[in-house]
PDB file of N, CA and C in Angstrom:
ATOM      1  N   UNK A   1      70.841 141.280 105.638  1.00 55.00           N
ATOM      2  CA  UNK A   1      72.214 141.043 106.012  1.00 55.00           C
ATOM      3  C   UNK A   1      72.299 140.404 107.406  1.00 55.00           C
ATOM      4  N   UNK A   2      71.441 140.827 108.319  1.00 63.00           N
ATOM      5  CA  UNK A   2      71.476 140.274 109.671  1.00 63.00           C
ATOM      6  C   UNK A   2      71.182 138.780 109.652  1.00 63.00           C
ATOM      7  N   UNK A   3      70.249 138.366 108.791  1.00 72.00           N
ATOM      8  CA  UNK A   3      69.911 136.945 108.680  1.00 72.00           C
ATOM      9  C   UNK A   3      71.129 136.154 108.176  1.00 72.00           C
ATOM     10  N   UNK A   4      71.840 136.699 107.199  1.00 68.00           N
ATOM     11  CA  UNK A   4      73.046 136.054 106.668  1.00 68.00           C
ATOM     12  C   UNK A   4      74.104 135.946 107.768  1.00 68.00           C
ATOM     13  N   UNK A   5      74.284 137.012 108.535  1.00 73.00           N
ATOM     14  CA  UNK A   5      75.254 137.002 109.633  1.00 73.00           C
ATOM     15  C   UNK A   5      74.898 135.958 110.675  1.00 73.00           C
ATOM     16  N   UNK A   6      73.603 135.791 110.947  1.00 79.00           N
ATOM     17  CA  UNK A   6      73.175 134.776 111.917  1.00 79.00           C
ATOM     18  C   UNK A   6      73.462 133.378 111.395  1.00 79.00           C
ATOM     19  N   UNK A   7      73.222 133.155 110.095  1.00 80.00           N
ATOM     20  CA  UNK A   7      73.537 131.853 109.496  1.00 80.00           C
ATOM     21  C   UNK A   7      75.022 131.555 109.616  1.00 80.00           C
ATOM     22  N   UNK A   8      75.842 132.570 109.323  1.00 79.00           N
ATOM     23  CA  UNK A   8      77.299 132.406 109.418  1.00 79.00           C
ATOM     24  C   UNK A   8      77.695 132.069 110.848  1.00 79.00           C
ATOM     25  N   UNK A   9      77.150 132.800 111.809  1.00 80.00           N
ATOM     26  CA  UNK A   9      77.480 132.557 113.218  1.00 80.00           C
ATOM     27  C   UNK A   9      77.100 131.138 113.628  1.00 80.00           C
ATOM     28  N   UNK A  10      75.934 130.677 113.198  1.00 84.00           N
ATOM     29  CA  UNK A  10      75.495 129.311 113.516  1.00 84.00           C
ATOM     30  C   UNK A  10      76.413 128.284 112.871  1.00 84.00           C
ATOM     31  N   UNK A  11      76.789 128.514 111.620  1.00 84.00           N
ATOM     32  CA  UNK A  11      77.681 127.580 110.925  1.00 84.00           C
ATOM     33  C   UNK A  11      79.062 127.550 111.562  1.00 84.00           C
ATOM     34  N   UNK A  12      79.542 128.712 111.996  1.00 85.00           N
ATOM     35  CA  UNK A  12      80.841 128.742 112.676  1.00 85.00           C
ATOM     36  C   UNK A  12      80.771 127.895 113.938  1.00 85.00           C
ATOM     37  N   UNK A  13      79.705 128.068 114.724  1.00 84.00           N
ATOM     38  CA  UNK A  13      79.543 127.266 115.938  1.00 84.00           C
ATOM     39  C   UNK A  13      79.501 125.774 115.612  1.00 84.00           C
ATOM     40  N   UNK A  14      78.712 125.405 114.600  1.00 83.00           N
ATOM     41  CA  UNK A  14      78.606 123.995 114.201  1.00 83.00           C
ATOM     42  C   UNK A  14      79.953 123.447 113.737  1.00 83.00           C
ATOM     43  N   UNK A  15      80.677 124.252 112.978  1.00 84.00           N
ATOM     44  CA  UNK A  15      81.970 123.820 112.458  1.00 84.00           C
ATOM     45  C   UNK A  15      82.987 123.673 113.581  1.00 84.00           C
ATOM     46  N   UNK A  16      83.015 124.633 114.495  1.00 83.00           N
ATOM     47  CA  UNK A  16      83.938 124.530 115.633  1.00 83.00           C
ATOM     48  C   UNK A  16      83.637 123.289 116.454  1.00 83.00           C
ATOM     49  N   UNK A  17      82.361 122.990 116.638  1.00 82.00           N
ATOM     50  CA  UNK A  17      81.969 121.788 117.373  1.00 82.00           C
ATOM     51  C   UNK A  17      82.454 120.534 116.643  1.00 82.00           C
ATOM     52  N   UNK A  18      82.249 120.498 115.333  1.00 79.00           N
ATOM     53  CA  UNK A  18      82.663 119.343 114.529  1.00 79.00           C
ATOM     54  C   UNK A  18      84.177 119.182 114.552  1.00 79.00           C
ATOM     55  N   UNK A  19      84.902 120.259 114.324  1.00 79.00           N
ATOM     56  CA  UNK A  19      86.363 120.183 114.286  1.00 79.00           C
ATOM     57  C   UNK A  19      86.953 119.908 115.662  1.00 79.00           C
ATOM     58  N   UNK A  20      86.225 120.272 116.718  1.00 78.00           N
ATOM     59  CA  UNK A  20      86.698 120.066 118.074  1.00 78.00           C
ATOM     60  C   UNK A  20      86.892 118.605 118.429  1.00 78.00           C
ATOM     61  N   UNK A  21      86.198 117.711 117.732  1.00 71.00           N
ATOM     62  CA  UNK A  21      86.342 116.283 117.980  1.00 71.00           C
ATOM     63  C   UNK A  21      87.600 115.700 117.368  1.00 71.00           C
ATOM     64  N   UNK A  22      88.249 116.456 116.487  1.00 60.00           N
ATOM     65  CA  UNK A  22      89.465 115.975 115.835  1.00 60.00           C
ATOM     66  C   UNK A  22      89.154 115.066 114.660  1.00 60.00           C
ATOM     67  N   UNK A  23      90.168 114.823 113.858  1.00 55.00           N
ATOM     68  CA  UNK A  23      90.015 114.033 112.633  1.00 55.00           C
ATOM     69  C   UNK A  23      89.409 112.652 112.876  1.00 55.00           C
ATOM     70  N   UNK A  24      89.809 111.920 113.926  1.00 53.00           N
ATOM     71  CA  UNK A  24      89.240 110.579 114.107  1.00 53.00           C
ATOM     72  C   UNK A  24      87.738 110.577 114.375  1.00 53.00           C
ATOM     73  N   UNK A  25      87.214 111.686 114.884  1.00 54.00           N
ATOM     74  CA  UNK A  25      85.794 111.743 115.240  1.00 54.00           C
ATOM     75  C   UNK A  25      84.916 112.248 114.099  1.00 54.00           C
ATOM     76  N   UNK A  26      85.522 112.609 112.979  1.00 64.00           N
ATOM     77  CA  UNK A  26      84.784 113.212 111.881  1.00 64.00           C
ATOM     78  C   UNK A  26      84.924 112.374 110.625  1.00 64.00           C
ATOM     79  N   UNK A  27      83.805 111.930 110.081  1.00 72.00           N
ATOM     80  CA  UNK A  27      83.857 111.117 108.866  1.00 72.00           C
ATOM     81  C   UNK A  27      83.912 112.023 107.637  1.00 72.00           C
ATOM     82  N   UNK A  28      84.496 111.529 106.541  1.00 74.00           N
ATOM     83  CA  UNK A  28      84.493 112.315 105.306  1.00 74.00           C
ATOM     84  C   UNK A  28      83.071 112.682 104.855  1.00 74.00           C
ATOM     85  N   UNK A  29      82.115 111.763 105.065  1.00 81.00           N
ATOM     86  CA  UNK A  29      80.737 112.048 104.668  1.00 81.00           C
ATOM     87  C   UNK A  29      80.163 113.220 105.460  1.00 81.00           C
ATOM     88  N   UNK A  30      80.439 113.245 106.753  1.00 80.00           N
ATOM     89  CA  UNK A  30      79.975 114.361 107.584  1.00 80.00           C
ATOM     90  C   UNK A  30      80.644 115.651 107.132  1.00 80.00           C
ATOM     91  N   UNK A  31      81.934 115.565 106.800  1.00 81.00           N
ATOM     92  CA  UNK A  31      82.654 116.730 106.305  1.00 81.00           C
ATOM     93  C   UNK A  31      82.060 117.258 105.016  1.00 81.00           C
ATOM     94  N   UNK A  32      81.716 116.360 104.095  1.00 86.00           N
ATOM     95  CA  UNK A  32      81.105 116.771 102.823  1.00 86.00           C
ATOM     96  C   UNK A  32      79.792 117.502 103.087  1.00 86.00           C
ATOM     97  N   UNK A  33      78.972 116.971 103.971  1.00 87.00           N
ATOM     98  CA  UNK A  33      77.687 117.611 104.289  1.00 87.00           C
ATOM     99  C   UNK A  33      77.885 118.993 104.899  1.00 87.00           C
ATOM    100  N   UNK A  34      78.840 119.112 105.805  1.00 87.00           N
ATOM    101  CA  UNK A  34      79.129 120.396 106.445  1.00 87.00           C
ATOM    102  C   UNK A  34      79.615 121.409 105.408  1.00 87.00           C
ATOM    103  N   UNK A  35      80.507 120.972 104.524  1.00 89.00           N
ATOM    104  CA  UNK A  35      81.025 121.870 103.494  1.00 89.00           C
ATOM    105  C   UNK A  35      79.914 122.282 102.528  1.00 89.00           C
ATOM    106  N   UNK A  36      79.035 121.359 102.175  1.00 92.00           N
ATOM    107  CA  UNK A  36      77.893 121.697 101.310  1.00 92.00           C
ATOM    108  C   UNK A  36      77.023 122.778 101.958  1.00 92.00           C
ATOM    109  N   UNK A  37      76.812 122.683 103.263  1.00 91.00           N
ATOM    110  CA  UNK A  37      76.040 123.705 103.976  1.00 91.00           C
ATOM    111  C   UNK A  37      76.741 125.063 103.886  1.00 91.00           C
ATOM    112  N   UNK A  38      78.052 125.055 104.063  1.00 89.00           N
ATOM    113  CA  UNK A  38      78.831 126.287 103.958  1.00 89.00           C
ATOM    114  C   UNK A  38      78.717 126.888 102.557  1.00 89.00           C
ATOM    115  N   UNK A  39      78.847 126.042 101.540  1.00 90.00           N
ATOM    116  CA  UNK A  39      78.771 126.537 100.158  1.00 90.00           C
ATOM    117  C   UNK A  39      77.427 127.217  99.916  1.00 90.00           C
ATOM    118  N   UNK A  40      76.354 126.601 100.375  1.00 92.00           N
ATOM    119  CA  UNK A  40      75.020 127.181 100.193  1.00 92.00           C
ATOM    120  C   UNK A  40      74.920 128.548 100.862  1.00 92.00           C
ATOM    121  N   UNK A  41      75.498 128.677 102.033  1.00 89.00           N
ATOM    122  CA  UNK A  41      75.411 129.946 102.764  1.00 89.00           C
ATOM    123  C   UNK A  41      76.274 131.023 102.123  1.00 89.00           C
ATOM    124  N   UNK A  42      77.513 130.697 101.769  1.00 85.00           N
ATOM    125  CA  UNK A  42      78.392 131.740 101.230  1.00 85.00           C
ATOM    126  C   UNK A  42      77.944 132.221  99.854  1.00 85.00           C
ATOM    127  N   UNK A  43      77.225 131.386  99.135  1.00 90.00           N
ATOM    128  CA  UNK A  43      76.739 131.795  97.808  1.00 90.00           C
ATOM    129  C   UNK A  43      75.589 132.790  97.896  1.00 90.00           C
ATOM    130  N   UNK A  44      74.985 132.951  99.077  1.00 88.00           N
ATOM    131  CA  UNK A  44      73.835 133.845  99.215  1.00 88.00           C
ATOM    132  C   UNK A  44      74.224 135.300  99.412  1.00 88.00           C
ATOM    133  N   UNK A  45      75.505 135.582  99.548  1.00 81.00           N
ATOM    134  CA  UNK A  45      75.944 136.957  99.782  1.00 81.00           C
ATOM    135  C   UNK A  45      77.127 137.262  98.885  1.00 81.00           C
ATOM    136  N   UNK A  46      77.050 138.368  98.170  1.00 84.00           N
ATOM    137  CA  UNK A  46      78.104 138.735  97.229  1.00 84.00           C
ATOM    138  C   UNK A  46      79.456 138.903  97.937  1.00 84.00           C
ATOM    139  N   UNK A  47      79.446 139.290  99.202  1.00 79.00           N
ATOM    140  CA  UNK A  47      80.695 139.495  99.934  1.00 79.00           C
ATOM    141  C   UNK A  47      81.385 138.192 100.336  1.00 79.00           C
ATOM    142  N   UNK A  48      80.661 137.084 100.287  1.00 80.00           N
ATOM    143  CA  UNK A  48      81.254 135.808 100.706  1.00 80.00           C
ATOM    144  C   UNK A  48      81.287 134.770  99.587  1.00 80.00           C
ATOM    145  N   UNK A  49      80.796 135.120  98.413  1.00 84.00           N
ATOM    146  CA  UNK A  49      80.735 134.154  97.317  1.00 84.00           C
ATOM    147  C   UNK A  49      82.112 133.609  96.921  1.00 84.00           C
ATOM    148  N   UNK A  50      83.159 134.392  97.120  1.00 86.00           N
ATOM    149  CA  UNK A  50      84.505 133.967  96.739  1.00 86.00           C
ATOM    150  C   UNK A  50      84.938 132.719  97.498  1.00 86.00           C
ATOM    151  N   UNK A  51      84.335 132.459  98.652  1.00 86.00           N
ATOM    152  CA  UNK A  51      84.712 131.316  99.471  1.00 86.00           C
ATOM    153  C   UNK A  51      84.176 130.003  98.881  1.00 86.00           C
ATOM    154  N   UNK A  52      83.189 130.090  98.008  1.00 90.00           N
ATOM    155  CA  UNK A  52      82.582 128.883  97.444  1.00 90.00           C
ATOM    156  C   UNK A  52      83.596 128.032  96.681  1.00 90.00           C
ATOM    157  N   UNK A  53      84.512 128.658  95.958  1.00 93.00           N
ATOM    158  CA  UNK A  53      85.484 127.889  95.166  1.00 93.00           C
ATOM    159  C   UNK A  53      86.416 127.044  96.037  1.00 93.00           C
ATOM    160  N   UNK A  54      87.084 127.624  97.047  1.00 92.00           N
ATOM    161  CA  UNK A  54      87.928 126.763  97.889  1.00 92.00           C
ATOM    162  C   UNK A  54      87.120 125.720  98.670  1.00 92.00           C
ATOM    163  N   UNK A  55      85.895 126.071  99.036  1.00 92.00           N
ATOM    164  CA  UNK A  55      85.046 125.094  99.721  1.00 92.00           C
ATOM    165  C   UNK A  55      84.694 123.935  98.794  1.00 92.00           C
ATOM    166  N   UNK A  56      84.476 124.222  97.531  1.00 94.00           N
ATOM    167  CA  UNK A  56      84.187 123.161  96.567  1.00 94.00           C
ATOM    168  C   UNK A  56      85.400 122.239  96.420  1.00 94.00           C
ATOM    169  N   UNK A  57      86.595 122.807  96.459  1.00 94.00           N
ATOM    170  CA  UNK A  57      87.820 121.989  96.409  1.00 94.00           C
ATOM    171  C   UNK A  57      87.905 121.082  97.630  1.00 94.00           C
ATOM    172  N   UNK A  58      87.550 121.636  98.798  1.00 91.00           N
ATOM    173  CA  UNK A  58      87.564 120.836 100.017  1.00 91.00           C
ATOM    174  C   UNK A  58      86.528 119.727  99.938  1.00 91.00           C
ATOM    175  N   UNK A  59      85.334 120.048  99.484  1.00 92.00           N
ATOM    176  CA  UNK A  59      84.279 119.042  99.333  1.00 92.00           C
ATOM    177  C   UNK A  59      84.721 117.916  98.401  1.00 92.00           C
ATOM    178  N   UNK A  60      85.319 118.281  97.273  1.00 94.00           N
ATOM    179  CA  UNK A  60      85.758 117.279  96.299  1.00 94.00           C
ATOM    180  C   UNK A  60      86.871 116.404  96.865  1.00 94.00           C
ATOM    181  N   UNK A  61      87.790 117.013  97.624  1.00 91.00           N
ATOM    182  CA  UNK A  61      88.874 116.238  98.241  1.00 91.00           C
ATOM    183  C   UNK A  61      88.322 115.275  99.285  1.00 91.00           C
ATOM    184  N   UNK A  62      87.363 115.734 100.079  1.00 87.00           N
ATOM    185  CA  UNK A  62      86.728 114.858 101.065  1.00 87.00           C
ATOM    186  C   UNK A  62      85.975 113.724 100.378  1.00 87.00           C
ATOM    187  N   UNK A  63      85.257 114.078  99.325  1.00 89.00           N
ATOM    188  CA  UNK A  63      84.451 113.097  98.610  1.00 89.00           C
ATOM    189  C   UNK A  63      85.312 112.014  97.956  1.00 89.00           C
ATOM    190  N   UNK A  64      86.510 112.391  97.515  1.00 92.00           N
ATOM    191  CA  UNK A  64      87.408 111.408  96.894  1.00 92.00           C
ATOM    192  C   UNK A  64      88.359 110.779  97.907  1.00 92.00           C
ATOM    193  N   UNK A  65      88.190 111.156  99.184  1.00 86.00           N
ATOM    194  CA  UNK A  65      89.010 110.621 100.276  1.00 86.00           C
ATOM    195  C   UNK A  65      90.500 110.914 100.079  1.00 86.00           C
ATOM    196  N   UNK A  66      90.799 112.084  99.504  1.00 89.00           N
ATOM    197  CA  UNK A  66      92.175 112.519  99.280  1.00 89.00           C
ATOM    198  C   UNK A  66      92.602 113.376 100.475  1.00 89.00           C
ATOM    199  N   UNK A  67      93.080 112.709 101.514  1.00 86.00           N
ATOM    200  CA  UNK A  67      93.365 113.399 102.766  1.00 86.00           C
ATOM    201  C   UNK A  67      94.532 114.377 102.665  1.00 86.00           C
ATOM    202  N   UNK A  68      95.470 114.131 101.780  1.00 91.00           N
ATOM    203  CA  UNK A  68      96.551 115.113 101.575  1.00 91.00           C
ATOM    204  C   UNK A  68      95.986 116.423 101.050  1.00 91.00           C
ATOM    205  N   UNK A  69      95.075 116.317 100.084  1.00 92.00           N
ATOM    206  CA  UNK A  69      94.448 117.515  99.522  1.00 92.00           C
ATOM    207  C   UNK A  69      93.536 118.176 100.548  1.00 92.00           C
ATOM    208  N   UNK A  70      92.827 117.386 101.340  1.00 89.00           N
ATOM    209  CA  UNK A  70      91.981 117.942 102.408  1.00 89.00           C
ATOM    210  C   UNK A  70      92.843 118.776 103.348  1.00 89.00           C
ATOM    211  N   UNK A  71      93.964 118.224 103.760  1.00 91.00           N
ATOM    212  CA  UNK A  71      94.862 118.942 104.666  1.00 91.00           C
ATOM    213  C   UNK A  71      95.341 120.250 104.035  1.00 91.00           C
ATOM    214  N   UNK A  72      95.760 120.200 102.770  1.00 93.00           N
ATOM    215  CA  UNK A  72      96.270 121.390 102.088  1.00 93.00           C
ATOM    216  C   UNK A  72      95.182 122.460 101.981  1.00 93.00           C
ATOM    217  N   UNK A  73      93.991 122.054 101.537  1.00 93.00           N
ATOM    218  CA  UNK A  73      92.902 123.019 101.359  1.00 93.00           C
ATOM    219  C   UNK A  73      92.478 123.603 102.704  1.00 93.00           C
ATOM    220  N   UNK A  74      92.463 122.783 103.747  1.00 91.00           N
ATOM    221  CA  UNK A  74      92.095 123.297 105.072  1.00 91.00           C
ATOM    222  C   UNK A  74      93.101 124.334 105.556  1.00 91.00           C
ATOM    223  N   UNK A  75      94.373 124.104 105.287  1.00 93.00           N
ATOM    224  CA  UNK A  75      95.391 125.102 105.669  1.00 93.00           C
ATOM    225  C   UNK A  75      95.190 126.399 104.887  1.00 93.00           C
ATOM    226  N   UNK A  76      94.893 126.267 103.589  1.00 93.00           N
ATOM    227  CA  UNK A  76      94.629 127.457 102.773  1.00 93.00           C
ATOM    228  C   UNK A  76      93.400 128.202 103.294  1.00 93.00           C
ATOM    229  N   UNK A  77      92.339 127.455 103.599  1.00 92.00           N
ATOM    230  CA  UNK A  77      91.121 128.074 104.128  1.00 92.00           C
ATOM    231  C   UNK A  77      91.388 128.751 105.476  1.00 92.00           C
ATOM    232  N   UNK A  78      92.244 128.153 106.282  1.00 92.00           N
ATOM    233  CA  UNK A  78      92.581 128.758 107.571  1.00 92.00           C
ATOM    234  C   UNK A  78      93.236 130.121 107.352  1.00 92.00           C
ATOM    235  N   UNK A  79      94.149 130.191 106.399  1.00 92.00           N
ATOM    236  CA  UNK A  79      94.806 131.467 106.091  1.00 92.00           C
ATOM    237  C   UNK A  79      93.821 132.500 105.566  1.00 92.00           C
ATOM    238  N   UNK A  80      92.926 132.078 104.680  1.00 89.00           N
ATOM    239  CA  UNK A  80      91.918 132.988 104.137  1.00 89.00           C
ATOM    240  C   UNK A  80      90.951 133.440 105.221  1.00 89.00           C
ATOM    241  N   UNK A  81      90.610 132.538 106.125  1.00 87.00           N
ATOM    242  CA  UNK A  81      89.710 132.884 107.225  1.00 87.00           C
ATOM    243  C   UNK A  81      90.373 133.881 108.163  1.00 87.00           C
ATOM    244  N   UNK A  82      91.654 133.683 108.419  1.00 89.00           N
ATOM    245  CA  UNK A  82      92.409 134.618 109.263  1.00 89.00           C
ATOM    246  C   UNK A  82      92.442 136.005 108.614  1.00 89.00           C
ATOM    247  N   UNK A  83      92.683 136.046 107.309  1.00 87.00           N
ATOM    248  CA  UNK A  83      92.674 137.326 106.593  1.00 87.00           C
ATOM    249  C   UNK A  83      91.308 138.001 106.698  1.00 87.00           C
ATOM    250  N   UNK A  84      90.262 137.203 106.525  1.00 83.00           N
ATOM    251  CA  UNK A  84      88.899 137.725 106.621  1.00 83.00           C
ATOM    252  C   UNK A  84      88.656 138.289 108.019  1.00 83.00           C
ATOM    253  N   UNK A  85      89.098 137.580 109.032  1.00 83.00           N
ATOM    254  CA  UNK A  85      88.920 138.048 110.413  1.00 83.00           C
ATOM    255  C   UNK A  85      89.680 139.358 110.642  1.00 83.00           C
ATOM    256  N   UNK A  86      90.893 139.433 110.129  1.00 85.00           N
ATOM    257  CA  UNK A  86      91.701 140.641 110.314  1.00 85.00           C
ATOM    258  C   UNK A  86      91.101 141.852 109.614  1.00 85.00           C
ATOM    259  N   UNK A  87      90.368 141.620 108.525  1.00 82.00           N
ATOM    260  CA  UNK A  87      89.773 142.716 107.766  1.00 82.00           C
ATOM    261  C   UNK A  87      88.326 143.013 108.165  1.00 82.00           C
ATOM    262  N   UNK A  88      87.740 142.175 109.002  1.00 70.00           N
ATOM    263  CA  UNK A  88      86.353 142.367 109.419  1.00 70.00           C
ATOM    264  C   UNK A  88      86.266 143.499 110.438  1.00 70.00           C
ATOM    265  N   UNK A  89      85.166 144.206 110.380  1.00 62.00           N
ATOM    266  CA  UNK A  89      84.923 145.238 111.381  1.00 62.00           C
ATOM    267  C   UNK A  89      84.621 144.555 112.706  1.00 62.00           C
ATOM    268  N   UNK A  90      84.866 145.267 113.787  1.00 64.00           N
ATOM    269  CA  UNK A  90      84.552 144.719 115.104  1.00 64.00           C
ATOM    270  C   UNK A  90      83.094 144.297 115.140  1.00 64.00           C
ATOM    271  N   UNK A  91      82.834 143.190 115.788  1.00 65.00           N
ATOM    272  CA  UNK A  91      81.469 142.725 115.937  1.00 65.00           C
ATOM    273  C   UNK A  91      80.968 141.886 114.773  1.00 65.00           C
ATOM    274  N   UNK A  92      81.697 141.823 113.681  1.00 63.00           N
ATOM    275  CA  UNK A  92      81.270 141.031 112.521  1.00 63.00           C
ATOM    276  C   UNK A  92      81.906 139.650 112.569  1.00 63.00           C
ATOM    277  N   UNK A  93      81.647 138.936 113.636  1.00 75.00           N
ATOM    278  CA  UNK A  93      82.164 137.582 113.808  1.00 75.00           C
ATOM    279  C   UNK A  93      83.692 137.535 113.809  1.00 75.00           C
ATOM    280  N   UNK A  94      84.336 138.626 114.153  1.00 81.00           N
ATOM    281  CA  UNK A  94      85.799 138.720 114.114  1.00 81.00           C
ATOM    282  C   UNK A  94      86.459 137.623 114.949  1.00 81.00           C
ATOM    283  N   UNK A  95      86.088 137.516 116.213  1.00 85.00           N
ATOM    284  CA  UNK A  95      86.717 136.520 117.076  1.00 85.00           C
ATOM    285  C   UNK A  95      86.328 135.108 116.659  1.00 85.00           C
ATOM    286  N   UNK A  96      85.083 134.929 116.248  1.00 86.00           N
ATOM    287  CA  UNK A  96      84.642 133.606 115.806  1.00 86.00           C
ATOM    288  C   UNK A  96      85.419 133.156 114.576  1.00 86.00           C
ATOM    289  N   UNK A  97      85.688 134.085 113.660  1.00 85.00           N
ATOM    290  CA  UNK A  97      86.477 133.755 112.469  1.00 85.00           C
ATOM    291  C   UNK A  97      87.912 133.392 112.857  1.00 85.00           C
ATOM    292  N   UNK A  98      88.473 134.105 113.818  1.00 88.00           N
ATOM    293  CA  UNK A  98      89.829 133.755 114.297  1.00 88.00           C
ATOM    294  C   UNK A  98      89.829 132.361 114.922  1.00 88.00           C
ATOM    295  N   UNK A  99      88.795 132.076 115.703  1.00 89.00           N
ATOM    296  CA  UNK A  99      88.690 130.745 116.313  1.00 89.00           C
ATOM    297  C   UNK A  99      88.562 129.665 115.235  1.00 89.00           C
ATOM    298  N   UNK A 100      87.789 129.966 114.190  1.00 88.00           N
ATOM    299  CA  UNK A 100      87.619 129.016 113.096  1.00 88.00           C
ATOM    300  C   UNK A 100      88.940 128.787 112.367  1.00 88.00           C
ATOM    301  N   UNK A 101      89.684 129.847 112.113  1.00 89.00           N
ATOM    302  CA  UNK A 101      90.992 129.712 111.456  1.00 89.00           C
ATOM    303  C   UNK A 101      91.918 128.817 112.282  1.00 89.00           C
ATOM    304  N   UNK A 102      91.933 129.027 113.581  1.00 90.00           N
ATOM    305  CA  UNK A 102      92.760 128.201 114.468  1.00 90.00           C
ATOM    306  C   UNK A 102      92.305 126.748 114.438  1.00 90.00           C
ATOM    307  N   UNK A 103      90.992 126.530 114.489  1.00 87.00           N
ATOM    308  CA  UNK A 103      90.463 125.162 114.466  1.00 87.00           C
ATOM    309  C   UNK A 103      90.794 124.468 113.148  1.00 87.00           C
ATOM    310  N   UNK A 104      90.697 125.189 112.041  1.00 88.00           N
ATOM    311  CA  UNK A 104      91.049 124.597 110.737  1.00 88.00           C
ATOM    312  C   UNK A 104      92.520 124.193 110.702  1.00 88.00           C
ATOM    313  N   UNK A 105      93.393 125.076 111.198  1.00 89.00           N
ATOM    314  CA  UNK A 105      94.827 124.764 111.231  1.00 89.00           C
ATOM    315  C   UNK A 105      95.113 123.557 112.138  1.00 89.00           C
ATOM    316  N   UNK A 106      94.521 123.571 113.318  1.00 86.00           N
ATOM    317  CA  UNK A 106      94.740 122.480 114.267  1.00 86.00           C
ATOM    318  C   UNK A 106      94.244 121.149 113.686  1.00 86.00           C
ATOM    319  N   UNK A 107      93.085 121.170 113.048  1.00 83.00           N
ATOM    320  CA  UNK A 107      92.517 119.965 112.465  1.00 83.00           C
ATOM    321  C   UNK A 107      93.426 119.461 111.350  1.00 83.00           C
ATOM    322  N   UNK A 108      93.866 120.362 110.474  1.00 83.00           N
ATOM    323  CA  UNK A 108      94.767 119.970 109.377  1.00 83.00           C
ATOM    324  C   UNK A 108      96.076 119.422 109.918  1.00 83.00           C
ATOM    325  N   UNK A 109      96.605 120.043 110.977  1.00 82.00           N
ATOM    326  CA  UNK A 109      97.835 119.567 111.590  1.00 82.00           C
ATOM    327  C   UNK A 109      97.632 118.171 112.168  1.00 82.00           C
ATOM    328  N   UNK A 110      96.473 117.938 112.770  1.00 77.00           N
ATOM    329  CA  UNK A 110      96.164 116.621 113.314  1.00 77.00           C
ATOM    330  C   UNK A 110      96.086 115.571 112.225  1.00 77.00           C
ATOM    331  N   UNK A 111      95.644 115.945 111.039  1.00 71.00           N
ATOM    332  CA  UNK A 111      95.581 115.016 109.924  1.00 71.00           C
ATOM    333  C   UNK A 111      96.967 114.645 109.426  1.00 71.00           C
ATOM    334  N   UNK A 112      97.910 115.565 109.578  1.00 62.00           N
ATOM    335  CA  UNK A 112      99.263 115.347 109.064  1.00 62.00           C
ATOM    336  C   UNK A 112     100.046 114.348 109.909  1.00 62.00           C
ATOM    337  N   UNK A 113      99.583 114.075 111.106  1.00 61.00           N
ATOM    338  CA  UNK A 113     100.317 113.178 112.011  1.00 61.00           C
ATOM    339  C   UNK A 113     100.082 111.742 111.679  1.00 61.00           C
TER     340      UNK A 113
END
């Protein structure tokens, strides 16, 4: 479990870094690769496997360059991430998940402009 938590923490850091550049700095191809990495990680733990489905929707929207759908799915993922953070025990990436939820919302909002 500790190894899985470390992978999640690393992916959160990588994702926050990627999203921090904003929509103009991130290509759909880079987004697809990042989402594929997330899918691989969440599928390795029964507690996070449920995230694979919305991530697959995001990957498919990015791959088809459907930015409206990307924005919608990112907002949904932000809400789910916030819920996950609120239900996580202290120390289980709680603050990092909140930061990720905020970054997803901000990125999606930036796409809407």
